[in-house]
PDB file of C-alpha atoms in Angstrom:
ATOM      1  CA  UNK A   1       7.493  -5.262   1.949  1.00 97.00           C
ATOM      2  CA  UNK A   2       5.813  -4.559   5.183  1.00 98.00           C
ATOM      3  CA  UNK A   3       2.140  -2.694   5.806  1.00 98.00           C
ATOM      4  CA  UNK A   4       3.218  -0.500   8.616  1.00 98.00           C
ATOM      5  CA  UNK A   5      -0.177   1.292  10.448  1.00 98.00           C
ATOM      6  CA  UNK A   6       0.105   5.087  11.725  1.00 98.00           C
ATOM      7  CA  UNK A   7      -3.118   5.293  12.822  1.00 98.00           C
ATOM      8  CA  UNK A   8      -6.125   2.591  12.337  1.00 98.00           C
ATOM      9  CA  UNK A   9      -9.316   5.228  13.561  1.00 98.00           C
ATOM     10  CA  UNK A  10     -12.824   6.541  11.902  1.00 97.00           C
ATOM     11  CA  UNK A  11     -13.318   9.927  12.032  1.00 94.00           C
ATOM     12  CA  UNK A  12     -11.357  11.636  14.581  1.00 95.00           C
ATOM     13  CA  UNK A  13      -8.359  10.520  16.562  1.00 94.00           C
ATOM     14  CA  UNK A  14      -9.073   8.410  19.651  1.00 92.00           C
ATOM     15  CA  UNK A  15      -6.435   7.656  22.743  1.00 90.00           C
ATOM     16  CA  UNK A  16      -5.831   4.112  21.303  1.00 91.00           C
ATOM     17  CA  UNK A  17      -6.465   4.813  17.531  1.00 97.00           C
ATOM     18  CA  UNK A  18      -5.442   8.479  15.442  1.00 98.00           C
ATOM     19  CA  UNK A  19      -7.131   8.799  12.475  1.00 98.00           C
ATOM     20  CA  UNK A  20      -6.143   6.875   9.106  1.00 98.00           C
ATOM     21  CA  UNK A  21      -2.982   6.355   7.802  1.00 98.00           C
ATOM     22  CA  UNK A  22      -1.014   2.899   6.645  1.00 98.00           C
ATOM     23  CA  UNK A  23       2.330   3.264   5.302  1.00 98.00           C
ATOM     24  CA  UNK A  24       3.702   0.616   3.074  1.00 98.00           C
ATOM     25  CA  UNK A  25       7.786   0.179   3.228  1.00 98.00           C
ATOM     26  CA  UNK A  26       9.475  -0.820  -0.037  1.00 98.00           C
ATOM     27  CA  UNK A  27      12.808  -0.340   1.543  1.00 96.00           C
ATOM     28  CA  UNK A  28      14.253  -3.574  -0.363  1.00 95.00           C
ATOM     29  CA  UNK A  29      12.616  -3.135  -3.026  1.00 95.00           C
ATOM     30  CA  UNK A  30      13.447   0.523  -3.989  1.00 96.00           C
ATOM     31  CA  UNK A  31      14.312   2.049  -0.881  1.00 96.00           C
ATOM     32  CA  UNK A  32      10.836   3.534  -0.643  1.00 98.00           C
ATOM     33  CA  UNK A  33       8.072   4.002   1.217  1.00 98.00           C
ATOM     34  CA  UNK A  34       5.025   4.848  -0.177  1.00 98.00           C
ATOM     35  CA  UNK A  35       2.058   6.540   2.147  1.00 98.00           C
ATOM     36  CA  UNK A  36      -1.646   5.721   1.972  1.00 99.00           C
ATOM     37  CA  UNK A  37      -3.576   8.776   3.526  1.00 98.00           C
ATOM     38  CA  UNK A  38      -2.578  11.611   6.035  1.00 98.00           C
ATOM     39  CA  UNK A  39      -4.461  12.135   8.565  1.00 98.00           C
ATOM     40  CA  UNK A  40      -4.204  15.178  11.533  1.00 98.00           C
ATOM     41  CA  UNK A  41      -0.973  14.275  13.603  1.00 97.00           C
ATOM     42  CA  UNK A  42       0.839  11.331  11.120  1.00 98.00           C
ATOM     43  CA  UNK A  43       4.100  13.348  11.585  1.00 97.00           C
ATOM     44  CA  UNK A  44       3.854  12.854  15.255  1.00 97.00           C
ATOM     45  CA  UNK A  45       2.992   8.905  15.056  1.00 98.00           C
ATOM     46  CA  UNK A  46       5.791   8.709  12.487  1.00 98.00           C
ATOM     47  CA  UNK A  47       8.041   9.509  14.478  1.00 97.00           C
ATOM     48  CA  UNK A  48       7.603   6.812  16.772  1.00 97.00           C
ATOM     49  CA  UNK A  49       8.689   4.464  13.514  1.00 98.00           C
ATOM     50  CA  UNK A  50      11.180   3.752  11.496  1.00 96.00           C
ATOM     51  CA  UNK A  51      10.114   5.247   8.463  1.00 97.00           C
ATOM     52  CA  UNK A  52      12.699   8.288   7.122  1.00 96.00           C
ATOM     53  CA  UNK A  53       9.858  11.082   5.607  1.00 96.00           C
ATOM     54  CA  UNK A  54      12.855  11.450   2.869  1.00 95.00           C
ATOM     55  CA  UNK A  55      12.440   8.512   1.528  1.00 96.00           C
ATOM     56  CA  UNK A  56       8.563   8.628   1.109  1.00 98.00           C
ATOM     57  CA  UNK A  57       8.464   8.712  -3.011  1.00 98.00           C
ATOM     58  CA  UNK A  58       4.365   8.768  -2.624  1.00 98.00           C
ATOM     59  CA  UNK A  59       1.638   9.693  -1.018  1.00 98.00           C
ATOM     60  CA  UNK A  60      -1.729   8.128  -1.865  1.00 99.00           C
ATOM     61  CA  UNK A  61      -4.416   9.681  -0.658  1.00 99.00           C
ATOM     62  CA  UNK A  62      -8.281   7.617  -1.207  1.00 98.00           C
ATOM     63  CA  UNK A  63     -10.016  10.754  -0.621  1.00 98.00           C
ATOM     64  CA  UNK A  64     -10.470  14.237   0.840  1.00 98.00           C
ATOM     65  CA  UNK A  65     -12.517  13.500   4.264  1.00 98.00           C
ATOM     66  CA  UNK A  66     -10.034  15.459   6.754  1.00 98.00           C
ATOM     67  CA  UNK A  67      -9.297  12.093   8.677  1.00 98.00           C
ATOM     68  CA  UNK A  68      -7.541  10.962   6.008  1.00 98.00           C
ATOM     69  CA  UNK A  69      -6.140  14.458   4.789  1.00 98.00           C
ATOM     70  CA  UNK A  70      -5.554  16.876   7.350  1.00 98.00           C
ATOM     71  CA  UNK A  71      -1.963  15.953   8.365  1.00 98.00           C
ATOM     72  CA  UNK A  72      -0.833  16.244   4.752  1.00 98.00           C
ATOM     73  CA  UNK A  73       0.505  19.636   4.763  1.00 98.00           C
ATOM     74  CA  UNK A  74       2.620  19.335   7.718  1.00 97.00           C
ATOM     75  CA  UNK A  75       3.559  16.854   6.155  1.00 98.00           C
ATOM     76  CA  UNK A  76       5.714  18.392   3.387  1.00 98.00           C
ATOM     77  CA  UNK A  77       6.232  21.474   5.479  1.00 97.00           C
ATOM     78  CA  UNK A  78       8.721  18.901   7.398  1.00 96.00           C
ATOM     79  CA  UNK A  79      10.039  16.654   4.739  1.00 96.00           C
ATOM     80  CA  UNK A  80      12.442  19.553   3.589  1.00 92.00           C
ATOM     81  CA  UNK A  81      14.054  20.101   7.271  1.00 89.00           C
ATOM     82  CA  UNK A  82      14.336  16.671   7.512  1.00 88.00           C
ATOM     83  CA  UNK A  83      16.684  16.231   4.403  1.00 84.00           C
ATOM     84  CA  UNK A  84      13.981  15.693   1.736  1.00 90.00           C
ATOM     85  CA  UNK A  85      15.959  15.802  -1.090  1.00 93.00           C
ATOM     86  CA  UNK A  86      13.948  13.341  -3.663  1.00 96.00           C
ATOM     87  CA  UNK A  87      10.793  14.005  -5.540  1.00 97.00           C
ATOM     88  CA  UNK A  88       7.707  13.418  -4.036  1.00 98.00           C
ATOM     89  CA  UNK A  89       4.425  12.426  -5.319  1.00 98.00           C
ATOM     90  CA  UNK A  90       0.841  12.848  -4.052  1.00 98.00           C
ATOM     91  CA  UNK A  91      -2.646  10.989  -5.161  1.00 98.00           C
ATOM     92  CA  UNK A  92      -5.525  11.667  -4.983  1.00 98.00           C
ATOM     93  CA  UNK A  93      -9.384  13.034  -5.916  1.00 98.00           C
ATOM     94  CA  UNK A  94      -9.989  16.335  -8.134  1.00 98.00           C
ATOM     95  CA  UNK A  95      -9.275  19.473  -5.411  1.00 98.00           C
ATOM     96  CA  UNK A  96      -6.411  17.707  -3.724  1.00 98.00           C
ATOM     97  CA  UNK A  97      -4.122  20.072  -5.854  1.00 98.00           C
ATOM     98  CA  UNK A  98      -6.166  23.031  -4.544  1.00 98.00           C
ATOM     99  CA  UNK A  99      -5.716  21.815  -0.856  1.00 98.00           C
ATOM    100  CA  UNK A 100      -2.480  21.040  -0.829  1.00 98.00           C
ATOM    101  CA  UNK A 101      -1.468  24.630  -2.700  1.00 98.00           C
ATOM    102  CA  UNK A 102      -3.771  26.653  -0.672  1.00 98.00           C
ATOM    103  CA  UNK A 103      -2.490  25.266   2.295  1.00 98.00           C
ATOM    104  CA  UNK A 104       1.255  25.686   1.097  1.00 97.00           C
ATOM    105  CA  UNK A 105       1.503  29.438  -0.164  1.00 98.00           C
ATOM    106  CA  UNK A 106      -1.061  30.006   2.903  1.00 98.00           C
ATOM    107  CA  UNK A 107       1.948  29.386   6.075  1.00 97.00           C
ATOM    108  CA  UNK A 108       4.099  30.576   3.449  1.00 97.00           C
ATOM    109  CA  UNK A 109       5.731  27.040   3.410  1.00 96.00           C
ATOM    110  CA  UNK A 110       8.824  26.402   0.753  1.00 95.00           C
ATOM    111  CA  UNK A 111       9.299  23.284  -0.122  1.00 97.00           C
ATOM    112  CA  UNK A 112      13.342  22.174  -1.226  1.00 95.00           C
ATOM    113  CA  UNK A 113      11.940  19.225  -3.271  1.00 97.00           C
ATOM    114  CA  UNK A 114       9.790  18.861  -6.751  1.00 97.00           C
ATOM    115  CA  UNK A 115       6.500  17.896  -5.272  1.00 98.00           C
ATOM    116  CA  UNK A 116       4.127  16.684  -7.800  1.00 98.00           C
ATOM    117  CA  UNK A 117       0.439  16.119  -7.822  1.00 98.00           C
ATOM    118  CA  UNK A 118      -1.299  14.192  -9.553  1.00 98.00           C
ATOM    119  CA  UNK A 119      -5.375  14.752  -9.747  1.00 98.00           C
ATOM    120  CA  UNK A 120      -6.424  10.860 -10.476  1.00 98.00           C
ATOM    121  CA  UNK A 121      -9.271   8.951 -12.658  1.00 97.00           C
ATOM    122  CA  UNK A 122      -9.896   5.199 -12.558  1.00 98.00           C
ATOM    123  CA  UNK A 123      -7.143   3.693 -14.307  1.00 98.00           C
ATOM    124  CA  UNK A 124      -3.259   3.048 -14.118  1.00 98.00           C
ATOM    125  CA  UNK A 125      -1.956   6.388 -12.517  1.00 98.00           C
ATOM    126  CA  UNK A 126       1.529   4.660 -12.346  1.00 98.00           C
ATOM    127  CA  UNK A 127       3.610   2.655 -13.831  1.00 98.00           C
ATOM    128  CA  UNK A 128       7.442   1.845 -14.141  1.00 97.00           C
ATOM    129  CA  UNK A 129       9.938  -1.202 -14.797  1.00 95.00           C
ATOM    130  CA  UNK A 130       8.801  -2.322 -10.814  1.00 97.00           C
ATOM    131  CA  UNK A 131       5.418  -1.836  -9.814  1.00 98.00           C
ATOM    132  CA  UNK A 132       1.867  -0.471 -11.087  1.00 98.00           C
ATOM    133  CA  UNK A 133      -0.913   0.820  -9.425  1.00 98.00           C
ATOM    134  CA  UNK A 134      -5.280   1.144 -10.697  1.00 98.00           C
ATOM    135  CA  UNK A 135      -7.706   2.350  -9.003  1.00 98.00           C
ATOM    136  CA  UNK A 136     -10.751   2.564  -9.195  1.00 98.00           C
ATOM    137  CA  UNK A 137     -13.895   4.505  -7.880  1.00 98.00           C
ATOM    138  CA  UNK A 138     -15.364   2.750  -4.198  1.00 98.00           C
ATOM    139  CA  UNK A 139     -18.679   3.836  -2.828  1.00 98.00           C
ATOM    140  CA  UNK A 140     -18.611   6.696  -0.382  1.00 98.00           C
ATOM    141  CA  UNK A 141     -20.286  10.049   0.221  1.00 97.00           C
ATOM    142  CA  UNK A 142     -17.345  11.974  -1.844  1.00 98.00           C
ATOM    143  CA  UNK A 143     -15.144  10.747  -4.380  1.00 98.00           C
ATOM    144  CA  UNK A 144     -13.367   7.507  -2.825  1.00 98.00           C
ATOM    145  CA  UNK A 145     -10.921   5.194  -4.449  1.00 98.00           C
ATOM    146  CA  UNK A 146      -9.042   2.047  -3.642  1.00 98.00           C
ATOM    147  CA  UNK A 147      -5.474   0.711  -5.056  1.00 99.00           C
ATOM    148  CA  UNK A 148      -4.541  -2.254  -6.164  1.00 98.00           C
ATOM    149  CA  UNK A 149      -0.029  -2.238  -5.883  1.00 98.00           C
ATOM    150  CA  UNK A 150       0.954  -5.209  -8.333  1.00 98.00           C
ATOM    151  CA  UNK A 151       3.999  -5.786  -7.972  1.00 98.00           C
ATOM    152  CA  UNK A 152       5.918  -6.775 -11.286  1.00 96.00           C
ATOM    153  CA  UNK A 153       7.344 -10.497 -11.684  1.00 94.00           C
ATOM    154  CA  UNK A 154      11.148 -10.939 -10.845  1.00 88.00           C
ATOM    155  CA  UNK A 155      13.975 -12.363 -13.382  1.00 84.00           C
ATOM    156  CA  UNK A 156      14.266 -16.162 -11.620  1.00 87.00           C
ATOM    157  CA  UNK A 157      17.216 -17.265  -9.107  1.00 88.00           C
ATOM    158  CA  UNK A 158      20.424 -17.816 -11.113  1.00 90.00           C
ATOM    159  CA  UNK A 159      21.345 -21.414 -10.707  1.00 91.00           C
ATOM    160  CA  UNK A 160      24.960 -21.247  -8.510  1.00 92.00           C
ATOM    161  CA  UNK A 161      24.979 -24.641  -7.734  1.00 92.00           C
ATOM    162  CA  UNK A 162      24.290 -25.883 -11.862  1.00 90.00           C
ATOM    163  CA  UNK A 163      27.284 -23.448 -12.607  1.00 90.00           C
ATOM    164  CA  UNK A 164      29.829 -24.373 -10.480  1.00 90.00           C
ATOM    165  CA  UNK A 165      29.119 -28.206 -10.692  1.00 89.00           C
ATOM    166  CA  UNK A 166      30.539 -27.253 -14.815  1.00 87.00           C
ATOM    167  CA  UNK A 167      32.710 -25.100 -13.310  1.00 87.00           C
ATOM    168  CA  UNK A 168      32.351 -21.526 -14.292  1.00 90.00           C
ATOM    169  CA  UNK A 169      32.875 -19.303 -11.500  1.00 86.00           C
ATOM    170  CA  UNK A 170      31.912 -15.776 -10.368  1.00 89.00           C
ATOM    171  CA  UNK A 171      31.870 -13.061 -12.611  1.00 88.00           C
ATOM    172  CA  UNK A 172      30.711 -11.111 -14.730  1.00 89.00           C
ATOM    173  CA  UNK A 173      29.190 -14.029 -17.039  1.00 91.00           C
ATOM    174  CA  UNK A 174      26.956 -14.925 -14.130  1.00 92.00           C
ATOM    175  CA  UNK A 175      25.133 -11.535 -14.600  1.00 90.00           C
ATOM    176  CA  UNK A 176      24.807 -12.227 -18.526  1.00 91.00           C
ATOM    177  CA  UNK A 177      23.683 -16.040 -17.844  1.00 91.00           C
ATOM    178  CA  UNK A 178      21.225 -14.479 -15.460  1.00 87.00           C
ATOM    179  CA  UNK A 179      19.823 -12.118 -18.568  1.00 86.00           C
ATOM    180  CA  UNK A 180      19.484 -15.295 -20.736  1.00 86.00           C
ATOM    181  CA  UNK A 181      22.132 -14.511 -23.585  1.00 91.00           C
ATOM    182  CA  UNK A 182      23.887 -17.027 -25.225  1.00 92.00           C
ATOM    183  CA  UNK A 183      27.344 -17.086 -23.577  1.00 90.00           C
ATOM    184  CA  UNK A 184      30.883 -19.433 -24.817  1.00 90.00           C
ATOM    185  CA  UNK A 185      33.332 -20.054 -22.293  1.00 87.00           C
ATOM    186  CA  UNK A 186      37.060 -20.084 -22.816  1.00 83.00           C
ATOM    187  CA  UNK A 187      37.341 -24.269 -23.518  1.00 85.00           C
ATOM    188  CA  UNK A 188      34.819 -22.941 -26.401  1.00 87.00           C
ATOM    189  CA  UNK A 189      31.989 -24.968 -24.345  1.00 87.00           C
ATOM    190  CA  UNK A 190      28.814 -22.319 -25.006  1.00 91.00           C
ATOM    191  CA  UNK A 191      25.729 -21.923 -22.714  1.00 91.00           C
ATOM    192  CA  UNK A 192      21.689 -20.939 -23.022  1.00 92.00           C
ATOM    193  CA  UNK A 193      21.427 -19.209 -20.391  1.00 89.00           C
ATOM    194  CA  UNK A 194      18.147 -19.881 -20.422  1.00 89.00           C
ATOM    195  CA  UNK A 195      18.716 -22.981 -18.514  1.00 90.00           C
ATOM    196  CA  UNK A 196      20.539 -21.840 -15.903  1.00 90.00           C
ATOM    197  CA  UNK A 197      18.268 -18.993 -14.574  1.00 90.00           C
ATOM    198  CA  UNK A 198      14.890 -20.649 -12.053  1.00 88.00           C
ATOM    199  CA  UNK A 199      11.465 -20.012 -12.793  1.00 88.00           C
ATOM    200  CA  UNK A 200      10.745 -16.082 -12.403  1.00 87.00           C
ATOM    201  CA  UNK A 201       9.735 -15.294  -9.337  1.00 89.00           C
ATOM    202  CA  UNK A 202       6.073 -13.682  -8.674  1.00 93.00           C
ATOM    203  CA  UNK A 203       5.064 -10.341  -8.020  1.00 96.00           C
ATOM    204  CA  UNK A 204       2.466  -9.648  -4.223  1.00 98.00           C
ATOM    205  CA  UNK A 205      -0.260  -7.825  -4.466  1.00 98.00           C
ATOM    206  CA  UNK A 206      -1.638  -5.360  -1.992  1.00 98.00           C
ATOM    207  CA  UNK A 207      -4.776  -4.079  -1.993  1.00 98.00           C
ATOM    208  CA  UNK A 208      -5.154  -0.224   0.089  1.00 98.00           C
ATOM    209  CA  UNK A 209      -8.942   0.785   0.166  1.00 98.00           C
ATOM    210  CA  UNK A 210     -10.315   3.792   1.193  1.00 97.00           C
ATOM    211  CA  UNK A 211     -14.000   4.845   3.186  1.00 98.00           C
ATOM    212  CA  UNK A 212     -16.856   2.267   0.891  1.00 98.00           C
ATOM    213  CA  UNK A 213     -19.511   0.559   1.100  1.00 98.00           C
ATOM    214  CA  UNK A 214     -20.230  -2.643   0.247  1.00 98.00           C
ATOM    215  CA  UNK A 215     -19.347  -2.427  -4.192  1.00 98.00           C
ATOM    216  CA  UNK A 216     -18.062  -4.456  -7.061  1.00 98.00           C
ATOM    217  CA  UNK A 217     -14.822  -2.553  -7.403  1.00 98.00           C
ATOM    218  CA  UNK A 218     -13.509  -3.406  -3.896  1.00 98.00           C
ATOM    219  CA  UNK A 219     -14.059  -6.577  -4.684  1.00 98.00           C
ATOM    220  CA  UNK A 220     -12.027  -6.608  -8.623  1.00 98.00           C
ATOM    221  CA  UNK A 221      -9.338  -4.396  -6.457  1.00 98.00           C
ATOM    222  CA  UNK A 222      -8.856  -6.962  -4.184  1.00 98.00           C
ATOM    223  CA  UNK A 223      -8.784 -10.235  -6.564  1.00 98.00           C
ATOM    224  CA  UNK A 224      -6.525 -12.780  -5.927  1.00 98.00           C
ATOM    225  CA  UNK A 225      -4.392 -10.280  -3.717  1.00 98.00           C
ATOM    226  CA  UNK A 226      -2.040 -11.319  -0.560  1.00 98.00           C
ATOM    227  CA  UNK A 227      -2.851  -8.901   1.155  1.00 98.00           C
ATOM    228  CA  UNK A 228      -6.093  -6.318   1.454  1.00 98.00           C
ATOM    229  CA  UNK A 229      -6.874  -3.512   3.739  1.00 99.00           C
ATOM    230  CA  UNK A 230     -10.300  -2.715   4.058  1.00 98.00           C
ATOM    231  CA  UNK A 231     -12.204  -0.191   6.251  1.00 98.00           C
ATOM    232  CA  UNK A 232     -14.002  -2.349   9.545  1.00 98.00           C
ATOM    233  CA  UNK A 233     -16.235   1.092  10.860  1.00 98.00           C
ATOM    234  CA  UNK A 234     -18.913  -0.939  12.359  1.00 98.00           C
ATOM    235  CA  UNK A 235     -19.152  -4.356  13.657  1.00 98.00           C
ATOM    236  CA  UNK A 236     -21.966  -6.041  11.632  1.00 97.00           C
ATOM    237  CA  UNK A 237     -25.333  -5.163  14.094  1.00 97.00           C
ATOM    238  CA  UNK A 238     -24.324  -1.737  13.012  1.00 97.00           C
ATOM    239  CA  UNK A 239     -25.652  -2.628   8.997  1.00 97.00           C
ATOM    240  CA  UNK A 240     -28.614  -0.069   8.814  1.00 97.00           C
ATOM    241  CA  UNK A 241     -25.801   2.301  10.390  1.00 97.00           C
ATOM    242  CA  UNK A 242     -22.232   1.648   7.931  1.00 98.00           C
ATOM    243  CA  UNK A 243     -25.359   1.786   4.945  1.00 97.00           C
ATOM    244  CA  UNK A 244     -26.271   4.999   6.044  1.00 98.00           C
ATOM    245  CA  UNK A 245     -22.824   7.122   6.913  1.00 97.00           C
ATOM    246  CA  UNK A 246     -21.527   4.517   3.354  1.00 98.00           C
ATOM    247  CA  UNK A 247     -18.872   3.013   5.457  1.00 98.00           C
ATOM    248  CA  UNK A 248     -18.505  -0.756   6.119  1.00 98.00           C
ATOM    249  CA  UNK A 249     -19.031  -3.204   8.339  1.00 98.00           C
ATOM    250  CA  UNK A 250     -16.539  -5.940   9.114  1.00 98.00           C
ATOM    251  CA  UNK A 251     -19.065  -8.876   7.284  1.00 98.00           C
ATOM    252  CA  UNK A 252     -18.904  -6.544   4.611  1.00 98.00           C
ATOM    253  CA  UNK A 253     -15.295  -6.613   4.601  1.00 98.00           C
ATOM    254  CA  UNK A 254     -14.776  -9.614   5.216  1.00 98.00           C
ATOM    255  CA  UNK A 255     -16.806 -10.437   2.126  1.00 98.00           C
ATOM    256  CA  UNK A 256     -15.198  -8.807  -0.282  1.00 98.00           C
ATOM    257  CA  UNK A 257     -11.599 -10.757   0.892  1.00 98.00           C
ATOM    258  CA  UNK A 258     -13.741 -13.589   0.311  1.00 98.00           C
ATOM    259  CA  UNK A 259     -15.489 -13.182  -2.582  1.00 98.00           C
ATOM    260  CA  UNK A 260     -11.641 -11.441  -4.131  1.00 98.00           C
ATOM    261  CA  UNK A 261     -10.004 -14.319  -3.625  1.00 98.00           C
ATOM    262  CA  UNK A 262      -7.351 -12.156  -1.204  1.00 98.00           C
ATOM    263  CA  UNK A 263      -5.197 -13.970   0.726  1.00 98.00           C
ATOM    264  CA  UNK A 264      -5.752 -12.220   4.130  1.00 98.00           C
ATOM    265  CA  UNK A 265      -7.533  -8.745   4.686  1.00 98.00           C
ATOM    266  CA  UNK A 266      -6.773  -6.183   7.546  1.00 98.00           C
ATOM    267  CA  UNK A 267      -9.946  -4.387   9.124  1.00 98.00           C
ATOM    268  CA  UNK A 268      -8.963  -0.594   9.888  1.00 98.00           C
ATOM    269  CA  UNK A 269     -10.336   2.697   9.982  1.00 98.00           C
ATOM    270  CA  UNK A 270     -12.713   1.327  13.056  1.00 98.00           C
ATOM    271  CA  UNK A 271     -15.031   3.383  14.645  1.00 97.00           C
ATOM    272  CA  UNK A 272     -13.518   4.800  18.826  1.00 95.00           C
ATOM    273  CA  UNK A 273     -16.923   3.048  20.220  1.00 94.00           C
ATOM    274  CA  UNK A 274     -15.217  -0.034  20.006  1.00 96.00           C
ATOM    275  CA  UNK A 275     -12.308  -0.850  22.343  1.00 90.00           C
ATOM    276  CA  UNK A 276     -10.750  -3.352  23.894  1.00 88.00           C
ATOM    277  CA  UNK A 277     -12.526  -6.825  23.763  1.00 91.00           C
ATOM    278  CA  UNK A 278     -15.095  -4.765  21.655  1.00 92.00           C
ATOM    279  CA  UNK A 279     -12.859  -4.691  18.756  1.00 93.00           C
ATOM    280  CA  UNK A 280     -11.911  -8.066  19.410  1.00 93.00           C
ATOM    281  CA  UNK A 281     -14.928  -8.979  19.302  1.00 95.00           C
ATOM    282  CA  UNK A 282     -15.116  -7.245  15.419  1.00 97.00           C
ATOM    283  CA  UNK A 283     -12.057  -9.571  14.006  1.00 97.00           C
ATOM    284  CA  UNK A 284     -13.982 -12.279  15.318  1.00 97.00           C
ATOM    285  CA  UNK A 285     -16.981 -11.264  13.154  1.00 97.00           C
ATOM    286  CA  UNK A 286     -15.543 -10.894  10.056  1.00 98.00           C
ATOM    287  CA  UNK A 287     -13.102 -14.220  10.574  1.00 98.00           C
ATOM    288  CA  UNK A 288     -16.587 -16.284  11.044  1.00 98.00           C
ATOM    289  CA  UNK A 289     -16.457 -15.217   6.554  1.00 98.00           C
ATOM    290  CA  UNK A 290     -12.663 -14.787   6.393  1.00 98.00           C
ATOM    291  CA  UNK A 291     -10.810 -16.705   8.388  1.00 98.00           C
ATOM    292  CA  UNK A 292      -7.111 -15.217   7.637  1.00 98.00           C
ATOM    293  CA  UNK A 293      -8.736 -11.667   8.767  1.00 98.00           C
ATOM    294  CA  UNK A 294      -6.609  -9.921  11.602  1.00 98.00           C
ATOM    295  CA  UNK A 295      -6.770  -6.576  12.285  1.00 98.00           C
ATOM    296  CA  UNK A 296      -4.306  -3.682  12.996  1.00 98.00           C
ATOM    297  CA  UNK A 297      -3.593  -1.310  15.672  1.00 97.00           C
ATOM    298  CA  UNK A 298      -1.832   1.570  15.427  1.00 98.00           C
ATOM    299  CA  UNK A 299       2.365   0.890  15.117  1.00 98.00           C
ATOM    300  CA  UNK A 300       1.145  -2.582  13.971  1.00 98.00           C
ATOM    301  CA  UNK A 301       2.685  -3.938  10.903  1.00 98.00           C
ATOM    302  CA  UNK A 302       2.747  -7.428   8.640  1.00 98.00           C
ATOM    303  CA  UNK A 303       5.092  -8.226   7.019  1.00 98.00           C
ATOM    304  CA  UNK A 304       3.351  -9.361   2.931  1.00 98.00           C
ATOM    305  CA  UNK A 305       6.574 -12.640   2.022  1.00 94.00           C
ATOM    306  CA  UNK A 306       6.779 -13.688  -1.400  1.00 87.00           C
ATOM    307  CA  UNK A 307       5.045 -17.235  -2.330  1.00 74.00           C
TER     308      UNK A 307
END
């Protein structure tokens, strides 16, 4: 599991930062990539990475401001020309369907794969045997959502050394034991599979928040998360400006992570006014409140280990 940032700027593209998009790489977990937001030129940014558009399974749009959305029609169209044949679901606020369908219809774009558009409300928006995604509305100038991605706990590892010590050789019986079944060996010995499986491996939690002021919903989504991706459009000194424009400062983001007892915070959606040393000052401000803070840059990647 890895976060790969494709765009980390706010509002408009800049030389150092493209507009918003971040990929959650789930290649080992489900052979897929999930994309959060799709600002202008996201598909150009993808060309500089190992991401394969045909592997993109879900695209989750936090809100419908252009810097989070205008790259979507182009990416959907290009996926058809890059061997993309598997279904793709785009999640986002009400109005997303009209935007996508209009863009594709007016441009005459035909897709070779099944496109599903899910206009969301608060609550569980996705749930299968491996992951659950919860959405909550944040505090922004238009409907903006944050997403809590919860990996479900994995079965504990098979205690192979203990089985070998009993003379149990690898084979189909190992799968039965890992499933916790009771098995009978050739010599009549009965094994309770539950005694040969370690404790479950706790799933990871990744929280990706859309544009927002400081709010309780963000804290709830980030509770005990392994990593929180939070906008930090403005420095701490610009608190009033951030509030007026429905955005967050570095301190707002850090306070969310602190109150949520998150393990790690990554700042993104940085205003173009902060370049070089000024951008580094942003992360320094946040670390005074939440020490385990990092500043995202375009093409930066962050591994999310277990435990």
